Amino acid sequence: MTSPIPPLARHRSQPQPPQEWEPERLSGTGPWRLIIRAGIVFVVLAAVGIGLGAIRSSRAPSPSVAAPMATAAAEPEQGSPQAGAARQPVTPVTPGTQATPASPAASADPSRGDGARPAINAQEAKRMHDRFQHELSAAQLDLDDKAVGRLEQGLALEMTKASFETARMRDAEVAAGIWPGTKVWVPRSTAAAGDWFVASMHEPGVARVTDVLVKTEKGWRLAASTADTRNPAPELPVIAVDAEGYARSLDEFTSGLRGTPKQVALAHLRSLERATKDERFAEGPWTSTAVRLWQRERAQLRKAGWDLKLSYRLTGKVRALRTVDGGALVWYSARSTEVRTAERPGTTVTLKGSAAVRTETRPFAQTASATYGRMYVAHVPPIGSTEPIRVMGDWTDVLESHGT
């Protein structure tokens, strides 16, 4: 079964058309706007982090190492994957480009199982992901928390269950369907990452999607997912594979890049939390556009007598694959919390979107807050490159919202 609108198949938040992405407007009815009128402030909490088509910026080289965000702390990933037993050599489902010599990075340690053949080959991974998509679609149709618990883990599971709860409160269905054109990459096992693989799907004119599935004690589970609905959605960088067709898994402290995978993740989240542009990142919906939107919303709330505080907390594992340019494709997740507090009486705030559903669209005179799960994929160039870091997709869903 193929959904007529595939982006809804995962109930992900998606980039919105430019005309719907201007919260600074004080009139009109677009869903992504902040409106101050008649003593009421309407705010859209899901707006930042999903957005417009990116504009690739050309910049001079920036510092090679991104400073960590002081307030961020990594939460452990649930159901940590275990290193798998040796299997037959991988037969890639999609022909890959042979790996170029590795850029500086920690060498594999055979005593820890680093570089071992994974527990699944590419053909098996493709079948695994096809089955996952069909079972997820069935779970979505039934809003079946128990069924999705057998398919996802950690923050991904929490986000999907939260979307089911929002749908129940709306008395609405969650669209379901299958993404076409699946390609998979299976990296060699490492002690740090265990067994995992990446699936990429693309429907031209609709979206480019990535899924990260990991091996856990209970079986294979979705750990991360992203979507990019820009049209056209930029091609992902080519993932490097070795002579046997295996991709190379990089740990979160891998050097030789314009920041280790974890440093890049923290720098991106810090930029969003502080609503301050980071010049190491390319212009785009999940970087500069998001920062500008937070800045505008904060300014408008301040005029209405409200304060806005943002928090982005890295959660779960940071996973990365080597790309043929010597860089890396990196997946990471976060919990973001947005707290709005009244500093003077006379104005109320009503949340919008899924956050409004969770609070029954009530106006609040003192505080209004929401917590979201967020997932991103980014391409990190090798050290010495003049290319910026590009965030290339996201998945955002409200987890809870409150107000007084």
mmCIF file of C-alpha atoms in Angstrom:
data_model
loop_
_atom_site.group_PDB
_atom_site.id
_atom_site.type_symbol
_atom_site.label_atom_id
_atom_site.label_comp_id
_atom_site.label_asym_id
_atom_site.label_seq_id
_atom_site.Cartn_x
_atom_site.Cartn_y
_atom_site.Cartn_z
ATOM 1 C CA MET A 1 0.000 0.000 0.000
ATOM 2 C CA THR A 2 1.311 3.422 -0.915
ATOM 3 C CA SER A 3 0.115 6.522 0.891
ATOM 4 C CA PRO A 4 -1.005 9.368 -1.390
ATOM 5 C CA ILE A 5 0.921 11.749 0.888
ATOM 6 C CA PRO A 6 3.985 9.738 1.996
ATOM 7 C CA PRO A 7 5.398 12.353 4.438
ATOM 8 C CA LEU A 8 2.426 11.678 6.724
ATOM 9 C CA ALA A 9 3.253 7.981 6.808
ATOM 10 C CA ARG A 10 5.542 8.565 9.781
ATOM 11 C CA HIS A 11 3.449 11.378 11.233
ATOM 12 C CA ARG A 12 6.551 13.564 11.071
ATOM 13 C CA SER A 13 6.550 17.313 11.176
ATOM 14 C CA GLN A 14 7.588 18.540 7.745
ATOM 15 C CA PRO A 15 9.021 21.707 6.223
ATOM 16 C CA GLN A 16 6.261 24.174 5.412
ATOM 17 C CA PRO A 17 5.775 26.340 2.311
ATOM 18 C CA PRO A 18 7.536 29.724 2.585
ATOM 19 C CA GLN A 19 4.266 31.651 2.761
ATOM 20 C CA GLU A 20 3.338 29.748 5.919
ATOM 21 C CA TRP A 21 6.645 30.368 7.633
ATOM 22 C CA GLU A 22 6.512 33.955 8.864
ATOM 23 C CA PRO A 23 5.659 34.145 12.567
ATOM 24 C CA GLU A 24 6.630 37.807 12.619
ATOM 25 C CA ARG A 25 3.421 38.742 10.806
ATOM 26 C CA LEU A 26 0.833 40.267 13.077
ATOM 27 C CA SER A 27 -2.178 39.530 10.933
ATOM 28 C CA GLY A 28 -3.514 36.811 8.703
ATOM 29 C CA THR A 29 -4.400 33.209 9.369
ATOM 30 C CA GLY A 30 -1.302 31.218 8.379
ATOM 31 C CA PRO A 31 -0.569 28.395 10.837
ATOM 32 C CA TRP A 32 3.043 29.424 11.506
ATOM 33 C CA ARG A 33 2.491 32.941 12.806
ATOM 34 C CA LEU A 34 2.605 34.838 16.026
ATOM 35 C CA ILE A 35 -0.417 37.120 16.301
ATOM 36 C CA ILE A 36 -0.726 39.820 18.956
ATOM 37 C CA ARG A 37 -4.264 41.117 18.974
ATOM 38 C CA ALA A 38 -6.857 42.080 21.569
ATOM 39 C CA GLY A 39 -4.596 41.220 24.468
ATOM 40 C CA ILE A 40 -3.971 37.633 23.316
ATOM 41 C CA VAL A 41 -0.705 36.139 22.072
ATOM 42 C CA PHE A 42 -1.029 33.067 19.844
ATOM 43 C CA VAL A 43 2.242 31.156 19.499
ATOM 44 C CA VAL A 44 3.184 28.167 17.414
ATOM 45 C CA LEU A 45 5.556 25.956 19.335
ATOM 46 C CA ALA A 46 6.338 23.432 16.630
ATOM 47 C CA ALA A 47 7.455 26.005 14.091
ATOM 48 C CA VAL A 48 11.170 26.166 14.824
ATOM 49 C CA GLY A 49 13.198 23.233 13.607
ATOM 50 C CA ILE A 50 11.126 22.486 10.497
ATOM 51 C CA GLY A 51 11.092 24.928 7.691
ATOM 52 C CA LEU A 52 11.919 26.517 4.393
ATOM 53 C CA GLY A 53 14.118 25.301 1.597
ATOM 54 C CA ALA A 54 17.770 25.717 2.483
ATOM 55 C CA ILE A 55 20.033 28.208 0.755
ATOM 56 C CA ARG A 56 23.532 26.765 0.525
ATOM 57 C CA SER A 57 25.908 29.438 1.742
ATOM 58 C CA SER A 58 29.503 29.940 0.684
ATOM 59 C CA ARG A 59 31.772 30.903 3.534
ATOM 60 C CA ALA A 60 35.406 31.144 4.428
ATOM 61 C CA PRO A 61 36.802 28.265 6.518
ATOM 62 C CA SER A 62 35.502 28.251 10.063
ATOM 63 C CA PRO A 63 37.140 26.764 13.160
ATOM 64 C CA SER A 64 37.596 23.030 12.694
ATOM 65 C CA VAL A 65 36.234 22.087 16.105
ATOM 66 C CA ALA A 66 32.818 23.104 17.335
ATOM 67 C CA ALA A 67 32.679 24.070 20.989
ATOM 68 C CA PRO A 68 30.354 21.849 23.051
ATOM 69 C CA MET A 69 27.160 23.329 24.451
ATOM 70 C CA ALA A 70 27.711 23.745 28.171
ATOM 71 C CA THR A 71 24.117 23.001 29.135
ATOM 72 C CA ALA A 72 23.807 19.840 27.067
ATOM 73 C CA ALA A 73 24.181 16.352 28.476
ATOM 74 C CA ALA A 74 23.809 13.107 26.586
ATOM 75 C CA GLU A 75 21.137 10.714 27.801
ATOM 76 C CA PRO A 76 21.786 6.968 27.366
ATOM 77 C CA GLU A 77 20.091 5.241 24.460
ATOM 78 C CA GLN A 78 17.526 2.654 25.468
ATOM 79 C CA GLY A 79 18.174 -0.921 24.351
ATOM 80 C CA SER A 80 21.829 -0.429 23.470
ATOM 81 C CA PRO A 81 22.739 -2.600 20.474
ATOM 82 C CA GLN A 82 24.966 -5.596 20.966
ATOM 83 C CA ALA A 83 27.835 -6.493 18.679
ATOM 84 C CA GLY A 84 26.684 -9.176 16.247
ATOM 85 C CA ALA A 85 28.184 -12.466 15.175
ATOM 86 C CA ALA A 86 29.998 -12.830 11.853
ATOM 87 C CA ARG A 87 27.813 -13.404 8.799
ATOM 88 C CA GLN A 88 28.315 -13.812 5.068
ATOM 89 C CA PRO A 89 29.925 -10.862 3.229
ATOM 90 C CA VAL A 90 27.581 -8.036 2.343
ATOM 91 C CA THR A 91 26.050 -7.958 -1.111
ATOM 92 C CA PRO A 92 25.012 -4.319 -1.462
ATOM 93 C CA VAL A 93 21.419 -3.741 -2.516
ATOM 94 C CA THR A 94 22.519 -0.520 -4.209
ATOM 95 C CA PRO A 95 25.970 -0.330 -5.824
ATOM 96 C CA GLY A 96 28.172 1.842 -3.647
ATOM 97 C CA THR A 97 31.235 3.882 -4.312
ATOM 98 C CA GLN A 98 34.433 2.310 -3.088
ATOM 99 C CA ALA A 99 35.883 3.898 -0.017
ATOM 100 C CA THR A 100 38.622 6.433 -0.363
ATOM 101 C CA PRO A 101 41.528 6.280 2.099
ATOM 102 C CA ALA A 102 40.207 7.101 5.530
ATOM 103 C CA SER A 103 40.820 10.572 6.806
ATOM 104 C CA PRO A 104 42.289 10.874 10.328
ATOM 105 C CA ALA A 105 40.196 8.905 12.784
ATOM 106 C CA ALA A 106 40.652 6.359 15.520
ATOM 107 C CA SER A 107 41.714 3.011 14.088
ATOM 108 C CA ALA A 108 39.560 -0.077 14.564
ATOM 109 C CA ASP A 109 40.369 -2.309 17.499
ATOM 110 C CA PRO A 110 39.862 -6.001 16.560
ATOM 111 C CA SER A 111 39.986 -7.029 20.229
ATOM 112 C CA ARG A 112 36.746 -5.079 20.806
ATOM 113 C CA GLY A 113 35.062 -6.468 17.707
ATOM 114 C CA ASP A 114 35.661 -3.257 15.731
ATOM 115 C CA GLY A 115 35.546 -3.846 11.995
ATOM 116 C CA ALA A 116 33.734 -7.192 12.331
ATOM 117 C CA ARG A 117 31.136 -8.246 9.811
ATOM 118 C CA PRO A 118 27.719 -7.196 11.069
ATOM 119 C CA ALA A 119 24.869 -9.445 12.120
ATOM 120 C CA ILE A 120 22.936 -8.631 8.957
ATOM 121 C CA ASN A 121 23.905 -8.144 5.328
ATOM 122 C CA ALA A 122 22.467 -5.581 2.939
ATOM 123 C CA GLN A 123 19.905 -7.898 1.366
ATOM 124 C CA GLU A 124 18.662 -8.928 4.809
ATOM 125 C CA ALA A 125 18.634 -5.295 5.933
ATOM 126 C CA LYS A 126 16.483 -4.358 2.924
ATOM 127 C CA ARG A 127 14.004 -7.121 3.761
ATOM 128 C CA MET A 128 14.088 -6.108 7.423
ATOM 129 C CA HIS A 129 13.284 -2.514 6.570
ATOM 130 C CA ASP A 130 10.499 -3.469 4.152
ATOM 131 C CA ARG A 131 8.881 -5.534 6.907
ATOM 132 C CA PHE A 132 9.375 -2.675 9.356
ATOM 133 C CA GLN A 133 7.556 -0.256 7.044
ATOM 134 C CA HIS A 134 4.580 -2.585 6.593
ATOM 135 C CA GLU A 135 4.290 -3.315 10.316
ATOM 136 C CA LEU A 136 4.622 0.351 11.206
ATOM 137 C CA SER A 137 1.908 1.251 8.716
ATOM 138 C CA ALA A 138 -0.430 -1.292 10.325
ATOM 139 C CA ALA A 139 0.378 0.071 13.803
ATOM 140 C CA GLN A 140 -0.360 3.607 12.623
ATOM 141 C CA LEU A 141 -3.719 2.636 11.192
ATOM 142 C CA ASP A 142 -4.734 1.145 14.566
ATOM 143 C CA LEU A 143 -2.893 3.701 16.762
ATOM 144 C CA ASP A 144 -1.392 0.585 18.351
ATOM 145 C CA ASP A 145 1.129 1.547 21.058
ATOM 146 C CA LYS A 146 1.978 -2.075 21.795
ATOM 147 C CA ALA A 147 2.727 -2.893 18.167
ATOM 148 C CA VAL A 148 4.912 0.164 17.636
ATOM 149 C CA GLY A 149 6.801 -0.811 20.813
ATOM 150 C CA ARG A 150 8.039 -3.842 18.886
ATOM 151 C CA LEU A 151 9.321 -1.629 16.069
ATOM 152 C CA GLU A 152 10.911 1.431 17.665
ATOM 153 C CA GLN A 153 12.924 2.355 20.734
ATOM 154 C CA GLY A 154 13.998 5.310 22.847
ATOM 155 C CA LEU A 155 13.000 8.784 21.753
ATOM 156 C CA ALA A 156 11.617 7.539 18.422
ATOM 157 C CA LEU A 157 9.148 5.312 20.261
ATOM 158 C CA GLU A 158 8.227 8.119 22.638
ATOM 159 C CA MET A 159 7.595 10.496 19.731
ATOM 160 C CA THR A 160 5.420 8.028 17.829
ATOM 161 C CA LYS A 161 3.355 7.172 20.913
ATOM 162 C CA ALA A 162 2.932 10.881 21.609
ATOM 163 C CA SER A 163 1.681 11.425 18.054
ATOM 164 C CA PHE A 164 -0.818 8.594 18.569
ATOM 165 C CA GLU A 165 -2.077 10.255 21.759
ATOM 166 C CA THR A 166 -2.468 13.578 19.950
ATOM 167 C CA ALA A 167 -4.441 11.823 17.199
ATOM 168 C CA ARG A 168 -6.745 10.227 19.775
ATOM 169 C CA MET A 169 -7.373 13.604 21.394
ATOM 170 C CA ARG A 170 -8.200 15.026 17.967
ATOM 171 C CA ASP A 171 -10.345 12.004 17.173
ATOM 172 C CA ALA A 172 -8.312 11.745 13.984
ATOM 173 C CA GLU A 173 -6.437 9.085 12.080
ATOM 174 C CA VAL A 174 -2.691 8.906 11.507
ATOM 175 C CA ALA A 175 -1.951 8.482 7.810
ATOM 176 C CA ALA A 176 0.000 5.338 6.991
ATOM 177 C CA GLY A 177 1.914 4.087 4.003
ATOM 178 C CA ILE A 178 5.164 2.814 2.517
ATOM 179 C CA TRP A 179 8.073 4.935 1.321
ATOM 180 C CA PRO A 180 9.439 3.819 -2.073
ATOM 181 C CA GLY A 181 12.954 3.415 -3.458
ATOM 182 C CA THR A 182 14.708 2.013 -0.400
ATOM 183 C CA LYS A 183 18.515 1.889 -0.399
ATOM 184 C CA VAL A 184 20.483 0.540 2.550
ATOM 185 C CA TRP A 185 24.000 0.829 3.971
ATOM 186 C CA VAL A 186 25.264 -1.625 6.567
ATOM 187 C CA PRO A 187 28.386 -0.608 8.492
ATOM 188 C CA ARG A 188 30.834 -3.004 10.049
ATOM 189 C CA SER A 189 30.259 -3.676 13.733
ATOM 190 C CA THR A 190 32.094 -1.671 16.366
ATOM 191 C CA ALA A 191 32.121 -1.959 20.141
ATOM 192 C CA ALA A 192 30.753 1.586 20.442
ATOM 193 C CA ALA A 193 27.912 1.332 17.922
ATOM 194 C CA GLY A 194 27.140 -2.384 17.723
ATOM 195 C CA ASP A 195 25.090 -3.487 14.712
ATOM 196 C CA TRP A 196 22.986 -0.958 12.845
ATOM 197 C CA PHE A 197 22.082 0.137 9.337
ATOM 198 C CA VAL A 198 20.702 3.115 7.453
ATOM 199 C CA ALA A 199 17.829 3.055 4.973
ATOM 200 C CA SER A 200 17.215 5.966 2.628
ATOM 201 C CA MET A 201 14.006 6.486 0.638
ATOM 202 C CA HIS A 202 13.168 9.166 -1.891
ATOM 203 C CA GLU A 203 9.976 10.081 -3.684
ATOM 204 C CA PRO A 204 10.793 12.966 -6.049
ATOM 205 C CA GLY A 205 8.743 16.050 -5.336
ATOM 206 C CA VAL A 206 7.611 14.641 -1.984
ATOM 207 C CA ALA A 207 10.433 13.847 0.433
ATOM 208 C CA ARG A 208 13.787 12.235 1.069
ATOM 209 C CA VAL A 209 13.713 10.085 4.214
ATOM 210 C CA THR A 210 16.372 8.309 6.286
ATOM 211 C CA ASP A 211 15.807 5.637 8.927
ATOM 212 C CA VAL A 212 18.371 4.282 11.378
ATOM 213 C CA LEU A 213 17.664 0.789 12.703
ATOM 214 C CA VAL A 214 19.754 -0.784 15.468
ATOM 215 C CA LYS A 215 20.089 -4.287 16.832
ATOM 216 C CA THR A 216 18.944 -4.568 20.452
ATOM 217 C CA GLU A 217 18.447 -7.448 22.861
ATOM 218 C CA LYS A 218 14.815 -7.556 21.752
ATOM 219 C CA GLY A 219 15.510 -7.395 18.025
ATOM 220 C CA TRP A 220 15.869 -4.641 15.448
ATOM 221 C CA ARG A 221 14.349 -1.267 16.327
ATOM 222 C CA LEU A 222 14.060 2.164 14.727
ATOM 223 C CA ALA A 223 16.328 4.548 16.665
ATOM 224 C CA ALA A 224 16.208 7.638 14.451
ATOM 225 C CA SER A 225 14.431 8.996 11.402
ATOM 226 C CA THR A 226 14.489 12.209 9.374
ATOM 227 C CA ALA A 227 12.674 13.702 6.399
ATOM 228 C CA ASP A 228 13.435 16.519 3.981
ATOM 229 C CA THR A 229 10.518 17.781 1.864
ATOM 230 C CA ARG A 230 12.329 20.580 0.120
ATOM 231 C CA ASN A 231 11.715 20.360 -3.610
ATOM 232 C CA PRO A 232 14.053 19.225 -4.872
ATOM 233 C CA ALA A 233 15.419 17.607 -1.725
ATOM 234 C CA PRO A 234 19.229 17.747 -1.921
ATOM 235 C CA GLU A 235 21.030 14.486 -2.590
ATOM 236 C CA LEU A 236 22.646 12.925 0.453
ATOM 237 C CA PRO A 237 26.445 12.757 0.262
ATOM 238 C CA VAL A 238 27.743 9.457 -1.089
ATOM 239 C CA ILE A 239 28.423 6.979 1.715
ATOM 240 C CA ALA A 240 31.786 5.236 1.432
ATOM 241 C CA VAL A 241 31.956 1.442 1.328
ATOM 242 C CA ASP A 242 34.913 -0.927 1.342
ATOM 243 C CA ALA A 243 35.741 -3.714 -1.113
ATOM 244 C CA GLU A 244 33.171 -6.011 0.518
ATOM 245 C CA GLY A 245 30.424 -3.382 0.416
ATOM 246 C CA TYR A 246 30.434 -2.445 4.095
ATOM 247 C CA ALA A 247 30.039 1.150 5.231
ATOM 248 C CA ARG A 248 32.247 2.517 7.986
ATOM 249 C CA SER A 249 30.714 3.427 11.331
ATOM 250 C CA LEU A 250 32.352 6.395 13.073
ATOM 251 C CA ASP A 251 32.108 7.008 16.798
ATOM 252 C CA GLU A 252 30.997 10.336 18.229
ATOM 253 C CA PHE A 253 34.591 11.377 18.995
ATOM 254 C CA THR A 254 36.008 10.764 15.498
ATOM 255 C CA SER A 255 38.534 13.434 14.497
ATOM 256 C CA GLY A 256 39.519 14.578 11.026
ATOM 257 C CA LEU A 257 36.225 16.433 10.577
ATOM 258 C CA ARG A 258 35.152 20.046 11.073
ATOM 259 C CA GLY A 259 34.233 18.975 14.572
ATOM 260 C CA THR A 260 33.648 15.493 15.960
ATOM 261 C CA PRO A 261 30.118 14.138 15.370
ATOM 262 C CA LYS A 262 29.161 14.872 18.975
ATOM 263 C CA GLN A 263 30.659 18.368 18.918
ATOM 264 C CA VAL A 264 28.718 19.181 15.758
ATOM 265 C CA ALA A 265 25.469 17.915 17.282
ATOM 266 C CA LEU A 266 26.010 19.976 20.431
ATOM 267 C CA ALA A 267 26.971 23.071 18.444
ATOM 268 C CA HIS A 268 23.785 22.850 16.372
ATOM 269 C CA LEU A 269 21.620 22.449 19.464
ATOM 270 C CA ARG A 270 23.424 25.259 21.231
ATOM 271 C CA SER A 271 22.755 27.558 18.270
ATOM 272 C CA LEU A 272 19.039 26.782 18.489
ATOM 273 C CA GLU A 273 18.937 27.099 22.272
ATOM 274 C CA ARG A 274 20.651 30.482 22.206
ATOM 275 C CA ALA A 275 18.858 31.587 19.013
ATOM 276 C CA THR A 276 22.260 32.586 17.676
ATOM 277 C CA LYS A 277 23.498 31.735 14.196
ATOM 278 C CA ASP A 278 26.562 29.470 13.982
ATOM 279 C CA GLU A 279 28.620 30.392 10.914
ATOM 280 C CA ARG A 280 29.940 26.836 10.577
ATOM 281 C CA PHE A 281 26.483 25.686 9.451
ATOM 282 C CA ALA A 282 24.934 26.274 6.033
ATOM 283 C CA GLU A 283 21.820 28.406 5.709
ATOM 284 C CA GLY A 284 18.723 26.268 5.969
ATOM 285 C CA PRO A 285 15.398 25.481 7.651
ATOM 286 C CA TRP A 286 16.943 23.749 10.667
ATOM 287 C CA THR A 287 19.756 26.281 11.230
ATOM 288 C CA SER A 288 19.617 29.963 10.250
ATOM 289 C CA THR A 289 15.875 30.023 9.508
ATOM 290 C CA ALA A 290 15.062 28.418 12.854
ATOM 291 C CA VAL A 291 17.316 30.905 14.643
ATOM 292 C CA ARG A 292 15.616 33.869 12.964
ATOM 293 C CA LEU A 293 12.189 32.524 13.861
ATOM 294 C CA TRP A 294 13.135 32.154 17.518
ATOM 295 C CA GLN A 295 14.552 35.665 17.511
ATOM 296 C CA ARG A 296 11.364 37.091 16.008
ATOM 297 C CA GLU A 297 9.090 35.193 18.332
ATOM 298 C CA ARG A 298 11.120 36.222 21.379
ATOM 299 C CA ALA A 299 10.972 39.877 20.310
ATOM 300 C CA GLN A 300 7.214 39.762 19.784
ATOM 301 C CA LEU A 301 6.612 37.984 23.069
ATOM 302 C CA ARG A 302 8.757 40.552 24.839
ATOM 303 C CA LYS A 303 6.577 43.344 23.432
ATOM 304 C CA ALA A 304 3.542 41.529 24.818
ATOM 305 C CA GLY A 305 5.161 41.207 28.260
ATOM 306 C CA TRP A 306 6.296 37.588 28.029
ATOM 307 C CA ASP A 307 9.724 35.944 28.350
ATOM 308 C CA LEU A 308 10.879 32.953 26.262
ATOM 309 C CA LYS A 309 13.458 30.400 27.446
ATOM 310 C CA LEU A 310 14.703 27.577 25.223
ATOM 311 C CA SER A 311 16.474 24.338 26.100
ATOM 312 C CA TYR A 312 17.847 21.706 23.701
ATOM 313 C CA ARG A 313 19.249 18.539 25.297
ATOM 314 C CA LEU A 314 21.170 15.936 23.305
ATOM 315 C CA THR A 315 19.762 12.456 23.935
ATOM 316 C CA GLY A 316 20.788 8.965 22.829
ATOM 317 C CA LYS A 317 23.709 7.935 20.671
ATOM 318 C CA VAL A 318 25.271 10.083 17.994
ATOM 319 C CA ARG A 319 25.745 7.811 14.978
ATOM 320 C CA ALA A 320 27.816 8.519 11.872
ATOM 321 C CA LEU A 321 28.932 6.957 8.595
ATOM 322 C CA ARG A 322 32.013 7.911 6.582
ATOM 323 C CA THR A 323 31.309 9.642 3.259
ATOM 324 C CA VAL A 324 33.508 9.439 0.159
ATOM 325 C CA ASP A 325 34.642 13.052 0.566
ATOM 326 C CA GLY A 326 36.315 12.121 3.863
ATOM 327 C CA GLY A 327 33.492 13.667 5.848
ATOM 328 C CA ALA A 328 30.616 12.043 7.724
ATOM 329 C CA LEU A 329 26.838 11.762 7.694
ATOM 330 C CA VAL A 330 25.694 12.170 11.309
ATOM 331 C CA TRP A 331 22.376 11.361 13.036
ATOM 332 C CA TYR A 332 21.508 12.807 16.457
ATOM 333 C CA SER A 333 18.457 13.455 18.632
ATOM 334 C CA ALA A 334 17.346 15.980 21.219
ATOM 335 C CA ARG A 335 14.593 17.020 23.579
ATOM 336 C CA SER A 336 13.693 20.665 23.331
ATOM 337 C CA THR A 337 11.659 22.598 25.880
ATOM 338 C CA GLU A 338 10.139 26.018 25.255
ATOM 339 C CA VAL A 339 8.939 27.900 28.322
ATOM 340 C CA ARG A 340 7.039 31.156 28.018
ATOM 341 C CA THR A 341 6.498 33.144 31.210
ATOM 342 C CA ALA A 342 4.394 36.273 31.697
ATOM 343 C CA GLU A 343 6.379 39.205 33.123
ATOM 344 C CA ARG A 344 3.383 41.504 33.423
ATOM 345 C CA PRO A 345 -0.374 40.852 33.532
ATOM 346 C CA GLY A 346 -2.853 41.598 30.804
ATOM 347 C CA THR A 347 -1.887 39.208 28.009
ATOM 348 C CA THR A 348 -2.601 35.507 27.594
ATOM 349 C CA VAL A 349 -0.941 32.864 25.445
ATOM 350 C CA THR A 350 -2.719 30.114 23.556
ATOM 351 C CA LEU A 351 -0.598 27.345 22.080
ATOM 352 C CA LYS A 352 -1.080 26.100 18.529
ATOM 353 C CA GLY A 353 -0.791 22.836 16.624
ATOM 354 C CA SER A 354 -0.280 19.595 18.540
ATOM 355 C CA ALA A 355 0.685 21.566 21.643
ATOM 356 C CA ALA A 356 -2.747 23.197 21.571
ATOM 357 C CA VAL A 357 -4.452 19.813 21.292
ATOM 358 C CA ARG A 358 -2.617 18.648 24.401
ATOM 359 C CA THR A 359 -3.822 21.720 26.338
ATOM 360 C CA GLU A 360 -7.314 21.768 24.798
ATOM 361 C CA THR A 361 -6.572 25.178 23.239
ATOM 362 C CA ARG A 362 -6.832 26.928 26.597
ATOM 363 C CA PRO A 363 -5.389 30.447 27.019
ATOM 364 C CA PHE A 364 -2.724 30.847 29.711
ATOM 365 C CA ALA A 365 -1.956 33.973 31.690
ATOM 366 C CA GLN A 366 1.205 32.899 33.567
ATOM 367 C CA THR A 367 3.149 30.154 31.765
ATOM 368 C CA ALA A 368 2.915 28.160 28.540
ATOM 369 C CA SER A 369 5.391 25.403 27.744
ATOM 370 C CA ALA A 370 5.942 22.470 25.422
ATOM 371 C CA THR A 371 8.515 19.713 25.071
ATOM 372 C CA TYR A 372 9.405 18.203 21.707
ATOM 373 C CA GLY A 373 11.400 15.256 20.465
ATOM 374 C CA ARG A 374 13.682 16.235 17.601
ATOM 375 C CA MET A 375 15.933 14.226 15.284
ATOM 376 C CA TYR A 376 18.416 15.505 12.715
ATOM 377 C CA VAL A 377 20.833 14.299 10.054
ATOM 378 C CA ALA A 378 23.822 16.443 9.078
ATOM 379 C CA HIS A 379 26.750 16.215 6.687
ATOM 380 C CA VAL A 380 30.057 17.190 8.309
ATOM 381 C CA PRO A 381 32.893 17.929 5.826
ATOM 382 C CA PRO A 382 36.468 16.839 6.508
ATOM 383 C CA ILE A 383 38.831 19.149 8.309
ATOM 384 C CA GLY A 384 40.349 21.737 5.995
ATOM 385 C CA SER A 385 37.248 21.851 3.780
ATOM 386 C CA THR A 386 35.667 25.213 3.032
ATOM 387 C CA GLU A 387 32.217 23.616 2.812
ATOM 388 C CA PRO A 388 29.794 24.366 5.656
ATOM 389 C CA ILE A 389 28.100 21.731 7.795
ATOM 390 C CA ARG A 390 24.684 20.984 6.306
ATOM 391 C CA VAL A 391 21.681 19.836 8.320
ATOM 392 C CA MET A 392 19.728 17.734 5.807
ATOM 393 C CA GLY A 393 16.515 16.628 7.500
ATOM 394 C CA ASP A 394 14.573 16.367 10.729
ATOM 395 C CA TRP A 395 11.686 14.730 12.547
ATOM 396 C CA THR A 396 9.854 16.762 15.188
ATOM 397 C CA ASP A 397 6.877 15.779 17.373
ATOM 398 C CA VAL A 398 5.373 17.286 20.500
ATOM 399 C CA LEU A 399 5.790 15.135 23.618
ATOM 400 C CA GLU A 400 3.829 17.235 26.122
ATOM 401 C CA SER A 401 2.539 20.756 26.697
ATOM 402 C CA HIS A 402 1.351 22.623 29.779
ATOM 403 C CA GLY A 403 0.225 26.021 30.969
ATOM 404 C CA THR A 404 -1.093 28.000 33.905
#
